[in-house]
């Protein structure tokens, strides 16, 4: 009887569950159906009707097919984004013409969140007659008439950085538009910001209509990130700028002050969370923006956005869009990601993208702590508030918490955790961890604390950011946090004073790698060394949105015209600006040649003359900085370049197992190995015995020149270049050579699997050092 009752209940439960299961199976989501490229034979209307025909083949009615379409990509990218059920997506993926079907996911992409140009030797002198004729800015005419497309979260057009004073007319080849919307119309575009669009259909398909109190339904930036990256690329020269509190005061300027900027807003505020958590960027919106940017006539695209984890090229909308940009010879610069220091954390890994890591510059914002025992502990901050010069009682948070705070949270200064009775008038020492840094600041202020010291935990180590505190404050490393804690425990009346923050330049060593910068190796194509290069990405001063605050927190009502920000997001536009300058000087160079010039001219040394270090002072390697720290002036005259055509990249994809990237191209029966793509670096994973790699260089220097090879082999390996001498008789002449790598016999069994050794080889003609990094591991 009991068994029959259980069976009856189970049957009844199934009757309820089956409709739910059915509805789950029929639930519509956004998918991107990708066909490859357009042949150029069809009109936009014919393309859209073709896309509808595919939708109609899986939909019940024509009306359902039309209502489900979100984007029809018509310019360079052939495909569409639509609301589909998993079953409909599966049916489309099996059709012969379809290259791939990608499911959109809200957490797949995110934004990777001045002294820097002077630090790398590219500064605009106040008086042009002090500049030499070979000066890069002068030679490139400051990037005049080169068009850079910015995929980000909009722009604050009123910033002085985007003034068009003295600029000539918009280049006639420009095909873009200035799209109106919330607090933005055609008058917000000018001869500097020549176009602006926004893309939100994918976002709204997932979240519903935009809450227009958290973001503008227009190209206007309510966050700050997009304004910051755009002004880093092409901001005009603006004197007497600084972050809030007067820090980093000086003249702000982008790397290419006269480039034209085209704004493509693809990232939006996330409903229900603070803006400091980050924006969200949907793949289908980015593809639509890239498709338009290519048709609009941009020369360079800067994308400070990436995936949360490495993605195969056919599943990565940025890689797909950049591949179509490559065909039009558009250079694409992308951030490497902020998931370091763990290995294999890179995004934007495609060889047709310039992947940029982040490093420091020689500027610091110091705010040390003076202790009652006479000792001084280093700290950093950009705090606009300061204490009267005297000692104050010092406590750690666990000494003044409310009784209901969990034991593991007593040092974290989380909202509501501190006792006002115990905190009043004291400097409070809090640990980083759960909760935002500024949130801890506000909790100490709420409780009546007079100052705050935030200390790193062991996992965070030495990573410090200068915060714009609401009260006098500073941040200290883990090592110094331990010292501070020991001092508090060692005396009955611990006392301290937080020294007011100051800006210090010419600090050493610099550059060093940022702890957050994502690291190699390349997990998608191990034969391609990534990142390619590193650029300034720590505490970068640039223009800011007045619709946001310096901290992006809702409770922060301060307004800043310029702000300090860190991330590979800040490094990426440094490279995009340099690409624009190189485009201006060498308009006929391919995107591969520009990437090669940057990579082979990069520097390995810091301002102490030693190898660039990581965040804890150890020598860094090519999985952190790629070829090294970018040197724009050197890149303008690289001597030799490693060029590659659209066909070369198709052959690379063939060798990587991707045979349908372009329907007009058939893969050969035996495509070249991916390692033989003519890339300006060499990566050899899991070496067995000996490997020989082929490369070709093109002479872009003196017409008659002789280059000699030199090698610093990875430890434990032998590297041979043949021929070791290259003779050139004309500009544009190409020469082939081989690189043979062999492990020394004593290496067998000594290197761990996936452990890499690093070196480089260089071509030298007495003027140019054309250096390429090498990374090798054994099987």
XYZ file of C-alpha atoms in Angstrom:
779
model
C 0.000 0.000 0.000
C 2.827 2.372 0.933
C 4.563 1.578 -2.379
C 1.387 2.369 -4.346
C 1.024 5.682 -2.513
C 4.644 6.573 -3.260
C 4.122 5.704 -6.936
C 0.990 7.846 -7.049
C 2.838 10.776 -5.510
C 5.686 10.335 -7.966
C 3.251 10.256 -10.901
C 1.479 13.365 -9.613
C 4.860 15.117 -9.167
C 5.799 14.256 -12.761
C 2.530 15.745 -14.029
C 3.504 19.027 -12.347
C 7.162 18.850 -13.395
C 6.714 17.996 -17.089
C 5.282 21.405 -18.100
C 8.102 23.081 -16.160
C 10.720 20.961 -17.930
C 9.063 21.730 -21.240
C 9.057 25.459 -20.556
C 12.769 25.296 -19.641
C 13.531 23.535 -22.909
C 11.548 26.202 -24.823
C 13.039 29.157 -22.965
C 14.430 31.700 -25.412
C 17.924 33.127 -25.074
C 20.064 35.299 -27.303
C 22.293 33.370 -29.721
C 24.670 34.725 -32.345
C 24.529 32.833 -35.640
C 27.777 33.468 -37.515
C 28.284 32.813 -41.240
C 31.710 34.383 -41.789
C 32.181 37.364 -44.108
C 30.050 39.136 -46.695
C 30.905 38.654 -50.359
C 29.825 42.219 -51.152
C 27.325 41.097 -53.763
C 24.124 41.602 -51.722
C 22.341 44.760 -50.611
C 21.628 45.330 -46.913
C 17.986 44.450 -47.521
C 18.956 41.192 -49.238
C 21.292 40.324 -46.354
C 18.565 40.927 -43.791
C 16.026 38.906 -45.789
C 18.576 36.079 -45.995
C 18.925 36.157 -42.207
C 15.141 36.093 -41.842
C 14.990 33.033 -44.096
C 17.279 31.138 -41.718
C 15.143 32.162 -38.760
C 11.978 31.187 -40.621
C 13.381 27.697 -41.152
C 13.327 27.079 -37.368
C 10.410 29.317 -36.321
C 6.717 28.468 -36.608
C 5.662 31.755 -38.202
C 7.209 34.586 -40.206
C 6.063 37.013 -37.494
C 7.932 34.996 -34.851
C 11.051 35.013 -37.055
C 10.987 38.793 -37.468
C 10.239 39.565 -33.815
C 13.064 37.308 -32.647
C 15.799 39.151 -34.617
C 17.944 41.463 -32.464
C 20.803 42.392 -34.828
C 21.497 41.665 -38.474
C 25.235 42.177 -39.092
C 25.453 43.555 -42.615
C 28.782 45.300 -43.236
C 31.784 42.995 -42.805
C 30.495 40.428 -40.326
C 27.884 38.076 -41.775
C 25.511 36.849 -39.122
C 22.680 37.763 -36.809
C 21.700 37.762 -33.155
C 18.273 36.437 -32.266
C 16.135 35.064 -29.473
C 16.169 31.287 -29.917
C 15.379 28.194 -27.942
C 18.267 25.744 -27.426
C 16.572 23.411 -29.905
C 16.317 26.128 -32.568
C 19.951 27.075 -32.012
C 20.972 23.448 -32.369
C 19.120 23.124 -35.690
C 20.808 26.240 -37.075
C 24.253 25.055 -35.959
C 23.875 21.945 -38.131
C 23.306 23.905 -41.345
C 26.222 23.816 -43.803
C 26.585 27.586 -44.205
C 26.736 28.258 -40.463
C 30.253 28.669 -39.023
C 29.195 28.762 -35.396
C 26.264 29.464 -33.073
C 27.237 31.261 -29.866
C 25.023 31.585 -26.840
C 25.164 35.049 -25.293
C 26.063 35.049 -21.613
C 25.884 38.086 -19.286
C 29.090 37.231 -17.405
C 31.188 36.368 -20.447
C 32.669 39.857 -20.966
C 33.538 42.760 -18.691
C 35.561 45.979 -18.745
C 39.143 45.382 -17.646
C 39.488 48.043 -15.137
C 49.635 62.319 -17.581
C 52.743 61.133 -16.553
C 52.669 57.851 -18.413
C 53.455 59.387 -21.823
C 56.418 61.344 -20.475
C 57.651 58.174 -18.762
C 57.825 56.290 -22.088
C 59.583 59.169 -23.844
C 56.602 60.549 -25.741
C 55.673 64.005 -24.508
C 54.442 67.112 -26.256
C 56.780 69.978 -25.431
C 55.185 73.302 -24.614
C 57.029 74.936 -27.505
C 57.222 72.907 -30.738
C 60.504 74.558 -31.814
C 62.223 72.589 -29.047
C 61.224 69.363 -30.823
C 63.569 67.571 -33.178
C 62.333 66.793 -36.679
C 62.495 63.044 -35.958
C 60.248 63.419 -32.895
C 57.422 60.884 -33.185
C 54.621 63.328 -32.382
C 55.910 65.813 -34.925
C 56.472 63.171 -37.620
C 52.988 61.763 -37.094
C 51.369 65.228 -36.937
C 50.035 64.165 -33.532
C 47.932 61.456 -35.199
C 45.973 64.012 -37.220
C 43.098 62.484 -39.229
C 43.693 58.929 -37.984
C 40.361 57.608 -36.656
C 40.289 55.494 -33.481
C 37.139 53.591 -32.558
C 36.572 53.178 -28.805
C 34.435 50.220 -27.667
C 33.620 51.048 -24.060
C 30.813 52.606 -22.007
C 30.553 55.996 -23.662
C 32.107 59.426 -23.281
C 31.674 62.702 -21.380
C 31.952 65.019 -24.401
C 32.172 68.288 -22.419
C 35.611 67.369 -21.039
C 38.329 69.774 -22.199
C 40.223 66.688 -23.347
C 37.765 66.431 -26.250
C 37.968 70.027 -27.450
C 38.231 70.391 -31.232
C 39.819 73.842 -31.132
C 42.154 74.314 -34.084
C 41.331 70.958 -35.673
C 40.593 70.711 -39.365
C 37.456 69.305 -40.983
C 36.356 65.718 -40.396
C 38.075 63.354 -42.850
C 35.786 62.854 -45.876
C 36.201 59.066 -45.696
C 34.302 59.030 -42.369
C 30.928 57.276 -42.757
C 29.712 57.217 -39.156
C 26.910 59.000 -37.333
C 26.305 60.915 -34.101
C 23.389 59.115 -32.454
C 21.103 61.092 -30.153
C 19.719 59.877 -26.844
C 19.565 60.775 -23.166
C 21.512 64.027 -22.558
C 23.281 63.564 -25.907
C 22.624 64.964 -29.379
C 24.483 65.810 -32.568
C 25.969 68.959 -31.025
C 27.964 66.728 -28.630
C 30.008 65.489 -31.575
C 32.633 67.791 -33.039
C 35.868 67.603 -35.022
C 37.482 65.556 -32.208
C 34.596 63.210 -31.314
C 33.442 62.677 -34.891
C 30.951 59.921 -34.198
C 29.070 58.272 -31.347
C 26.694 55.303 -31.228
C 25.227 53.023 -28.592
C 24.272 49.320 -28.655
C 21.897 47.933 -26.052
C 19.626 45.337 -27.666
C 21.518 42.393 -26.192
C 21.584 43.988 -22.741
C 17.848 44.700 -22.827
C 17.043 41.216 -24.139
C 18.552 39.898 -20.896
C 17.719 42.585 -18.310
C 14.708 44.275 -19.870
C 14.506 48.033 -20.540
C 17.412 50.061 -19.183
C 16.845 51.778 -15.836
C 17.680 55.284 -16.999
C 18.566 56.445 -13.499
C 21.655 54.199 -13.494
C 22.845 54.868 -17.060
C 22.140 57.085 -20.034
C 20.323 55.559 -22.995
C 22.800 57.284 -25.267
C 26.549 57.417 -25.965
C 27.026 59.515 -22.789
C 29.214 57.946 -20.084
C 27.721 57.711 -16.573
C 30.592 55.549 -15.282
C 33.947 57.174 -16.149
C 35.762 54.223 -17.706
C 34.967 55.099 -21.332
C 35.895 58.753 -20.912
C 39.168 57.711 -19.252
C 40.222 55.319 -22.040
C 39.175 57.708 -24.844
C 41.176 60.601 -23.394
C 44.197 58.316 -22.854
C 44.176 57.587 -26.593
C 43.430 61.008 -28.021
C 42.823 63.607 -25.330
C 43.921 67.151 -26.164
C 46.624 68.898 -24.170
C 44.943 70.307 -21.010
C 47.168 72.180 -18.515
C 46.797 72.248 -14.735
C 44.754 69.071 -14.346
C 44.809 66.738 -11.352
C 42.885 64.041 -9.575
C 40.599 65.038 -6.721
C 42.668 66.588 -3.939
C 45.194 68.054 -6.388
C 47.238 64.874 -6.886
C 49.243 64.089 -10.057
C 48.942 67.734 -11.036
C 50.227 68.668 -14.461
C 49.226 68.742 -18.118
C 46.965 65.927 -19.254
C 47.291 64.674 -22.812
C 46.453 61.598 -24.797
C 49.138 59.766 -26.720
C 47.857 61.011 -30.077
C 46.296 64.412 -29.323
C 44.949 65.093 -32.819
C 43.380 61.736 -33.636
C 39.651 61.647 -34.327
C 37.614 59.587 -31.871
C 34.595 57.447 -32.703
C 32.641 56.290 -29.632
C 30.812 52.944 -29.578
C 29.020 52.442 -26.266
C 28.611 48.694 -25.702
C 28.904 48.370 -21.907
C 26.211 49.281 -19.399
C 25.540 49.583 -15.680
C 24.497 46.337 -14.002
C 21.085 46.601 -12.324
C 21.098 46.344 -8.539
C 24.846 46.695 -7.925
C 27.240 49.590 -7.336
C 29.080 50.896 -10.393
C 32.453 50.121 -8.814
C 31.653 46.403 -9.328
C 31.948 47.030 -13.054
C 29.834 47.325 -16.183
C 28.557 44.491 -18.354
C 29.120 44.086 -22.083
C 27.102 41.714 -24.280
C 28.713 39.926 -27.199
C 25.924 40.635 -29.671
C 26.142 44.370 -28.904
C 29.924 44.399 -29.362
C 29.703 42.550 -32.684
C 27.185 45.089 -33.958
C 29.511 47.911 -32.880
C 32.548 46.353 -34.547
C 30.579 45.723 -37.726
C 29.599 49.409 -37.797
C 33.101 50.616 -36.856
C 34.617 48.739 -39.792
C 32.066 50.272 -42.170
C 32.385 53.732 -40.601
C 36.051 53.931 -41.584
C 38.076 53.627 -38.367
C 41.819 52.933 -38.603
C 42.354 51.586 -35.085
C 39.997 49.964 -32.574
C 40.688 50.078 -28.833
C 38.844 47.504 -26.689
C 39.441 47.462 -22.933
C 37.051 44.518 -22.567
C 37.663 40.795 -22.290
C 36.268 37.430 -21.353
C 36.281 36.112 -17.803
C 38.267 33.111 -19.052
C 40.101 32.224 -22.303
C 37.734 31.398 -25.179
C 38.255 29.571 -28.501
C 38.329 32.074 -31.344
C 35.042 30.933 -32.878
C 33.331 31.371 -29.480
C 34.780 34.824 -28.844
C 32.901 37.756 -30.337
C 35.848 40.136 -29.951
C 38.135 37.708 -31.821
C 35.519 37.297 -34.570
C 34.997 41.049 -34.942
C 38.741 41.736 -34.882
C 39.263 39.132 -37.608
C 36.936 41.087 -39.884
C 38.736 44.316 -38.929
C 42.014 42.639 -39.939
C 40.658 42.074 -43.440
C 40.191 45.863 -43.722
C 43.688 46.447 -42.275
C 42.328 47.935 -39.042
C 44.616 47.541 -36.025
C 42.871 46.168 -32.913
C 44.356 46.714 -29.446
C 42.839 44.776 -26.521
C 43.498 44.505 -22.807
C 44.996 41.255 -21.510
C 42.746 41.063 -18.448
C 42.953 41.693 -14.716
C 43.054 38.094 -13.440
C 46.751 37.951 -12.507
C 49.046 36.883 -11.067
C 47.728 33.359 -11.737
C 49.068 31.769 -14.965
C 46.948 31.066 -18.069
C 44.464 33.825 -17.238
C 44.727 35.893 -20.429
C 41.842 36.975 -22.622
C 41.993 38.368 -26.191
C 44.470 35.737 -27.366
C 43.983 35.832 -31.146
C 47.214 36.521 -33.091
C 45.484 39.255 -35.120
C 44.922 41.240 -31.876
C 47.565 43.202 -29.953
C 47.189 41.904 -26.389
C 48.355 44.389 -23.755
C 49.479 43.783 -20.172
C 49.751 46.471 -17.470
C 52.812 47.866 -15.713
C 53.680 50.775 -13.442
C 55.167 54.192 -14.107
C 57.664 56.173 -12.025
C 55.103 58.042 -9.924
C 53.821 57.251 -6.449
C 51.347 58.801 -4.030
C 52.854 58.402 -0.587
C 51.078 58.761 2.758
C 53.232 57.103 5.444
C 52.173 56.341 9.018
C 54.256 57.646 11.906
C 53.979 55.431 14.995
C 54.258 56.373 18.648
C 57.514 54.409 18.939
C 59.189 56.691 16.381
C 59.051 54.257 13.466
C 57.542 55.121 10.090
C 55.551 52.715 7.909
C 55.163 53.426 4.148
C 51.639 53.909 2.828
C 49.857 55.152 -0.309
C 46.786 57.336 -0.796
C 45.386 60.331 -2.663
C 43.478 61.563 0.356
C 42.267 65.171 0.098
C 41.821 65.255 3.913
C 44.572 65.432 6.493
C 45.053 65.371 10.257
C 46.313 68.075 12.546
C 50.021 67.364 13.162
C 49.896 65.317 16.365
C 49.583 61.717 17.552
C 46.178 60.005 17.755
C 45.019 56.798 19.483
C 45.463 53.787 17.159
C 43.290 50.629 17.319
C 42.729 47.603 15.142
C 39.144 46.986 14.148
C 38.718 43.833 16.240
C 39.173 45.961 19.373
C 36.184 48.177 18.612
C 33.645 45.914 16.867
C 30.067 45.454 17.956
C 29.453 42.221 19.920
C 27.361 40.556 17.176
C 30.103 40.657 14.482
C 31.247 37.155 13.365
C 34.789 36.297 14.435
C 36.104 36.041 10.867
C 34.846 39.574 10.093
C 36.131 41.493 13.109
C 39.063 43.106 11.231
C 37.210 43.901 7.997
C 35.345 47.117 8.951
C 32.209 46.000 7.126
C 29.093 48.238 7.239
C 27.614 48.478 10.728
C 30.411 46.475 12.363
C 32.158 49.182 14.426
C 31.092 50.620 17.772
C 30.816 54.441 17.665
C 31.505 54.561 21.397
C 34.879 52.796 20.935
C 35.871 54.239 17.533
C 35.383 57.956 18.202
C 38.510 60.030 17.752
C 40.734 57.084 16.846
C 42.700 55.976 13.802
C 41.303 52.555 12.888
C 43.380 49.793 11.272
C 41.217 47.581 8.983
C 42.147 44.584 6.850
C 41.321 44.310 3.156
C 39.279 41.320 2.075
C 35.495 41.238 1.942
C 33.913 44.616 1.240
C 35.274 47.524 -0.812
C 38.208 49.615 0.325
C 36.155 52.813 0.256
C 33.306 50.996 2.033
C 35.648 50.419 4.977
C 36.525 54.090 4.852
C 32.865 55.048 5.155
C 32.277 52.636 8.053
C 35.117 54.187 10.058
C 33.702 57.634 9.308
C 30.206 56.540 10.358
C 31.532 55.215 13.653
C 33.351 58.473 14.410
C 36.891 57.349 13.606
C 39.252 60.172 12.762
C 41.381 58.237 10.249
C 41.794 54.842 8.596
C 44.664 52.540 7.644
C 43.756 49.682 5.296
C 46.168 46.767 5.441
C 46.570 44.030 2.849
C 45.997 40.434 3.798
C 48.532 37.758 2.816
C 46.772 36.884 -0.451
C 46.813 40.501 -1.662
C 50.452 40.994 -0.681
C 52.042 44.206 -2.008
C 49.213 45.347 -4.304
C 48.287 48.922 -3.315
C 45.998 51.526 -4.854
C 45.950 55.181 -3.779
C 42.371 55.666 -2.635
C 40.585 59.059 -2.485
C 39.461 58.563 1.131
C 36.578 60.438 2.764
C 38.670 60.868 5.906
C 42.453 60.983 6.428
C 43.708 57.551 5.395
C 46.342 55.402 3.770
C 46.952 51.822 2.623
C 49.835 49.515 3.559
C 51.245 46.228 2.229
C 50.787 42.883 3.991
C 54.307 42.997 5.416
C 53.703 46.445 6.875
C 50.226 45.470 8.051
C 51.878 42.739 10.153
C 54.281 45.320 11.623
C 51.377 47.630 12.421
C 49.415 44.849 14.109
C 52.433 43.843 16.195
C 52.950 47.446 17.289
C 49.324 47.785 18.416
C 49.611 44.559 20.403
C 52.946 45.557 21.949
C 51.871 48.674 23.851
C 49.033 49.764 26.108
C 48.507 53.100 24.349
C 49.412 52.769 20.673
C 49.518 56.095 18.856
C 49.877 57.110 15.216
C 49.771 59.985 12.748
C 48.930 59.690 9.028
C 51.210 61.989 7.046
C 49.333 63.972 4.339
C 49.534 62.408 0.869
C 52.066 63.767 -1.614
C 52.921 63.021 -5.248
C 56.438 61.684 -5.852
C 57.908 61.223 -9.350
C 61.025 59.458 -10.641
C 60.430 56.551 -8.267
C 62.450 53.356 -8.799
C 62.272 50.679 -9.999
C 59.833 51.389 -12.817
C 58.254 49.925 -14.755
C 57.314 46.780 -12.867
C 54.454 44.430 -13.654
C 51.076 45.060 -12.030
C 49.951 42.164 -9.846
C 46.506 42.133 -11.493
C 47.817 41.896 -15.075
C 46.763 38.541 -16.572
C 49.513 36.073 -17.459
C 50.374 33.542 -20.145
C 50.779 30.957 -21.450
C 48.235 31.099 -24.244
C 45.771 28.271 -23.577
C 43.970 28.557 -26.925
C 47.033 28.691 -29.226
C 50.110 27.657 -27.197
C 52.253 28.334 -30.308
C 51.469 32.075 -30.058
C 53.180 33.958 -27.239
C 50.807 36.257 -25.335
C 50.555 38.924 -24.046
C 52.337 40.811 -26.802
C 53.523 43.816 -24.838
C 53.044 45.823 -21.660
C 52.161 49.502 -21.196
C 51.333 51.821 -18.276
C 48.220 50.650 -16.480
C 48.629 51.657 -12.813
C 47.359 54.951 -11.389
C 46.814 56.554 -14.791
C 45.371 60.078 -14.763
C 42.825 60.806 -17.499
C 39.481 62.523 -18.090
C 36.441 61.387 -16.107
C 32.665 61.454 -16.387
C 30.948 64.128 -14.304
C 27.966 61.770 -14.145
C 30.018 59.545 -11.842
C 32.175 60.039 -8.737
C 35.886 59.254 -8.238
C 34.976 56.007 -6.446
C 31.826 55.246 -8.537
C 29.928 54.629 -5.284
C 26.359 55.971 -4.984
C 27.127 57.498 -1.599
C 30.064 59.446 -3.032
C 28.691 62.729 -4.389
C 32.044 64.285 -5.280
C 32.630 65.315 -8.890
C 35.985 64.966 -10.631
C 36.946 66.089 -14.116
C 40.057 63.849 -14.037
C 40.653 60.657 -12.116
C 43.271 58.002 -11.409
C 42.444 54.473 -12.534
C 44.329 51.181 -12.786
C 43.865 48.102 -14.968
C 44.884 46.603 -18.277
C 41.992 48.804 -19.484
C 44.364 51.731 -19.022
C 47.299 49.984 -20.745
C 45.307 49.095 -23.873
C 44.629 52.703 -25.012
C 48.331 53.539 -24.631
C 49.026 50.970 -27.349
C 46.016 52.071 -29.427
C 47.336 55.655 -29.394
C 50.784 54.487 -30.501
C 49.189 52.453 -33.313
C 47.449 55.645 -34.448
C 50.767 57.515 -34.549
C 52.375 54.676 -36.510
C 49.405 54.658 -38.914
C 49.928 58.364 -39.509
C 53.629 57.874 -40.334
C 53.266 54.574 -42.206
C 49.739 54.609 -43.722
C 50.489 51.641 -45.999
C 51.750 49.335 -43.249
C 49.560 46.339 -42.470
C 48.128 45.812 -39.008
C 50.609 42.914 -38.619
C 53.535 45.220 -39.464
C 52.421 47.751 -36.838
C 52.056 45.013 -34.223
C 55.518 43.696 -35.167
C 57.091 47.160 -34.879
C 55.713 47.522 -31.353
C 56.776 44.035 -30.245
C 60.325 44.004 -31.645
C 61.151 47.493 -30.342
C 59.913 46.991 -26.774
C 62.318 47.396 -23.870
C 63.292 44.884 -21.176
C 64.883 47.179 -18.598
C 63.543 49.415 -15.852
C 64.886 52.840 -14.873
C 67.577 51.187 -12.740
C 68.968 49.400 -15.791
C 67.803 45.986 -14.608
C 65.282 43.546 -16.053
C 61.656 44.527 -15.467
C 60.414 42.906 -12.247
C 57.115 41.441 -11.116
C 55.009 42.835 -8.286
C 57.278 41.393 -5.572
C 60.600 42.323 -7.137
C 61.519 39.093 -8.932
C 62.580 39.232 -12.614
C 59.464 39.158 -14.795
C 59.155 37.067 -17.951
C 57.421 37.061 -21.323
C 54.225 35.547 -19.935
C 53.911 38.757 -17.927
C 55.234 41.511 -20.217
C 55.275 39.790 -23.634
C 58.170 41.379 -25.501
C 58.632 44.083 -22.865
C 57.574 47.655 -22.156
C 56.455 49.613 -25.215
C 58.738 52.295 -26.661
C 56.733 54.391 -29.156
C 59.666 56.296 -30.664
C 61.594 53.074 -31.337
C 58.488 51.480 -32.904
C 58.325 54.224 -35.528
C 61.631 53.009 -37.012
C 61.862 49.252 -36.305
C 64.222 48.362 -39.179
C 62.537 45.018 -39.922
C 58.954 43.817 -39.529
C 57.277 40.415 -39.451
C 54.388 40.913 -41.846
C 51.349 38.661 -42.291
C 48.392 38.802 -44.669
C 44.737 37.885 -44.217
C 45.521 34.623 -46.041
C 48.317 33.863 -43.560
C 45.833 34.060 -40.710
C 43.378 31.844 -42.590
C 46.166 29.277 -42.985
C 46.923 29.621 -39.275
C 43.275 28.829 -38.514
C 43.384 25.879 -40.920
C 46.394 24.512 -39.050
C 44.514 25.071 -35.788
C 41.568 22.958 -36.978
C 39.245 25.849 -37.915
C 38.498 25.248 -41.574
C 35.382 27.365 -42.218
C 36.527 30.859 -41.169
C 35.980 32.161 -44.722
C 33.652 30.409 -47.145
C 35.645 31.737 -50.140
C 38.842 30.065 -48.911
C 39.591 26.338 -48.922
C 42.147 24.974 -46.496
C 45.015 23.081 -48.152
C 45.371 19.392 -47.439
C 48.482 20.010 -45.337
C 48.241 23.528 -43.863
C 51.320 25.036 -42.195
C 51.777 24.402 -38.494
C 50.448 27.243 -36.303
C 53.959 27.792 -34.923
C 55.009 28.930 -38.428
C 52.618 31.888 -38.522
C 54.959 34.813 -39.248
C 54.691 36.190 -35.717
C 57.334 38.465 -34.107
C 57.782 36.098 -31.160
C 58.248 32.343 -30.751
C 56.441 29.958 -28.393
C 57.218 26.227 -28.463
C 55.155 24.160 -26.030
C 56.055 20.592 -25.072
C 59.228 20.369 -27.110
C 60.341 16.845 -28.036
C 63.815 16.662 -29.499
C 64.312 19.477 -31.993
C 61.885 21.958 -33.557
C 62.603 24.300 -36.473
C 60.413 27.383 -36.927
C 60.229 29.479 -40.097
C 60.041 33.275 -40.161
C 60.219 36.042 -42.789
C 61.291 39.646 -42.188
C 60.614 42.663 -44.398
C 63.096 45.519 -44.604
C 61.464 48.851 -43.671
C 64.718 50.644 -42.765
C 67.662 51.629 -44.951
C 67.589 50.382 -48.529
C 71.026 48.742 -48.213
C 71.575 47.108 -44.839
C 73.100 44.024 -43.242
C 71.601 42.396 -40.138
C 73.425 40.005 -37.800
C 71.630 37.521 -35.542
C 72.361 37.139 -31.844
C 70.668 34.813 -29.357
C 70.109 34.658 -25.620
C 68.694 31.124 -25.482
C 66.245 29.987 -22.807
C 68.153 28.284 -19.981
C 68.763 24.618 -20.881
C 68.103 25.046 -24.614
C 70.184 25.598 -27.719
C 68.854 28.059 -30.324
C 70.346 28.407 -33.806
C 69.398 31.047 -36.410
C 70.069 30.230 -40.060
C 71.271 32.095 -41.983
C 72.879 34.224 -39.234
C 73.360 37.196 -41.583
C 70.706 38.860 -43.762
C 71.640 41.163 -46.670
C 69.068 43.682 -47.939
C 69.371 45.743 -51.117
C 66.038 47.590 -51.096
C 63.183 48.731 -48.880
C 60.369 46.174 -48.905
C 62.722 43.261 -49.619
C 61.872 40.063 -47.730
C 64.236 37.467 -46.275
C 63.438 34.062 -44.818
C 65.285 32.387 -41.959
C 64.812 29.485 -39.577
C 65.002 29.186 -35.792
C 66.011 25.728 -34.529
C 65.440 24.978 -30.856
C 66.815 21.920 -29.077
C 66.857 20.979 -25.396
C 70.226 20.115 -23.840
C 70.392 16.461 -22.800
C 70.701 17.409 -19.125
C 67.281 19.120 -19.322
C 65.487 15.781 -19.671
C 63.623 15.047 -16.489
C 64.680 18.329 -14.848
C 61.912 20.641 -16.099
C 58.352 20.145 -14.934
C 55.724 19.662 -17.620
C 54.267 23.088 -18.568
C 57.284 24.825 -17.005
C 58.691 27.365 -19.461
C 62.134 28.854 -19.990
C 62.519 32.250 -21.657
C 65.017 33.922 -23.939
C 65.148 35.984 -27.109
C 66.863 36.427 -30.452
C 67.802 39.738 -32.071
C 68.622 41.070 -35.532
C 71.073 44.007 -35.376
C 72.379 46.298 -38.146
C 74.289 48.798 -36.009
C 71.192 50.997 -35.590
C 68.157 48.767 -35.060
C 67.730 46.043 -32.442
C 64.890 43.857 -33.723
C 64.284 41.620 -30.708
C 61.834 38.712 -30.454
C 61.048 36.797 -27.244
C 61.203 32.990 -27.069
C 59.265 30.757 -24.651
C 59.897 26.969 -24.581
C 58.657 24.057 -22.475
C 59.472 20.340 -22.709
C 57.060 17.458 -23.107
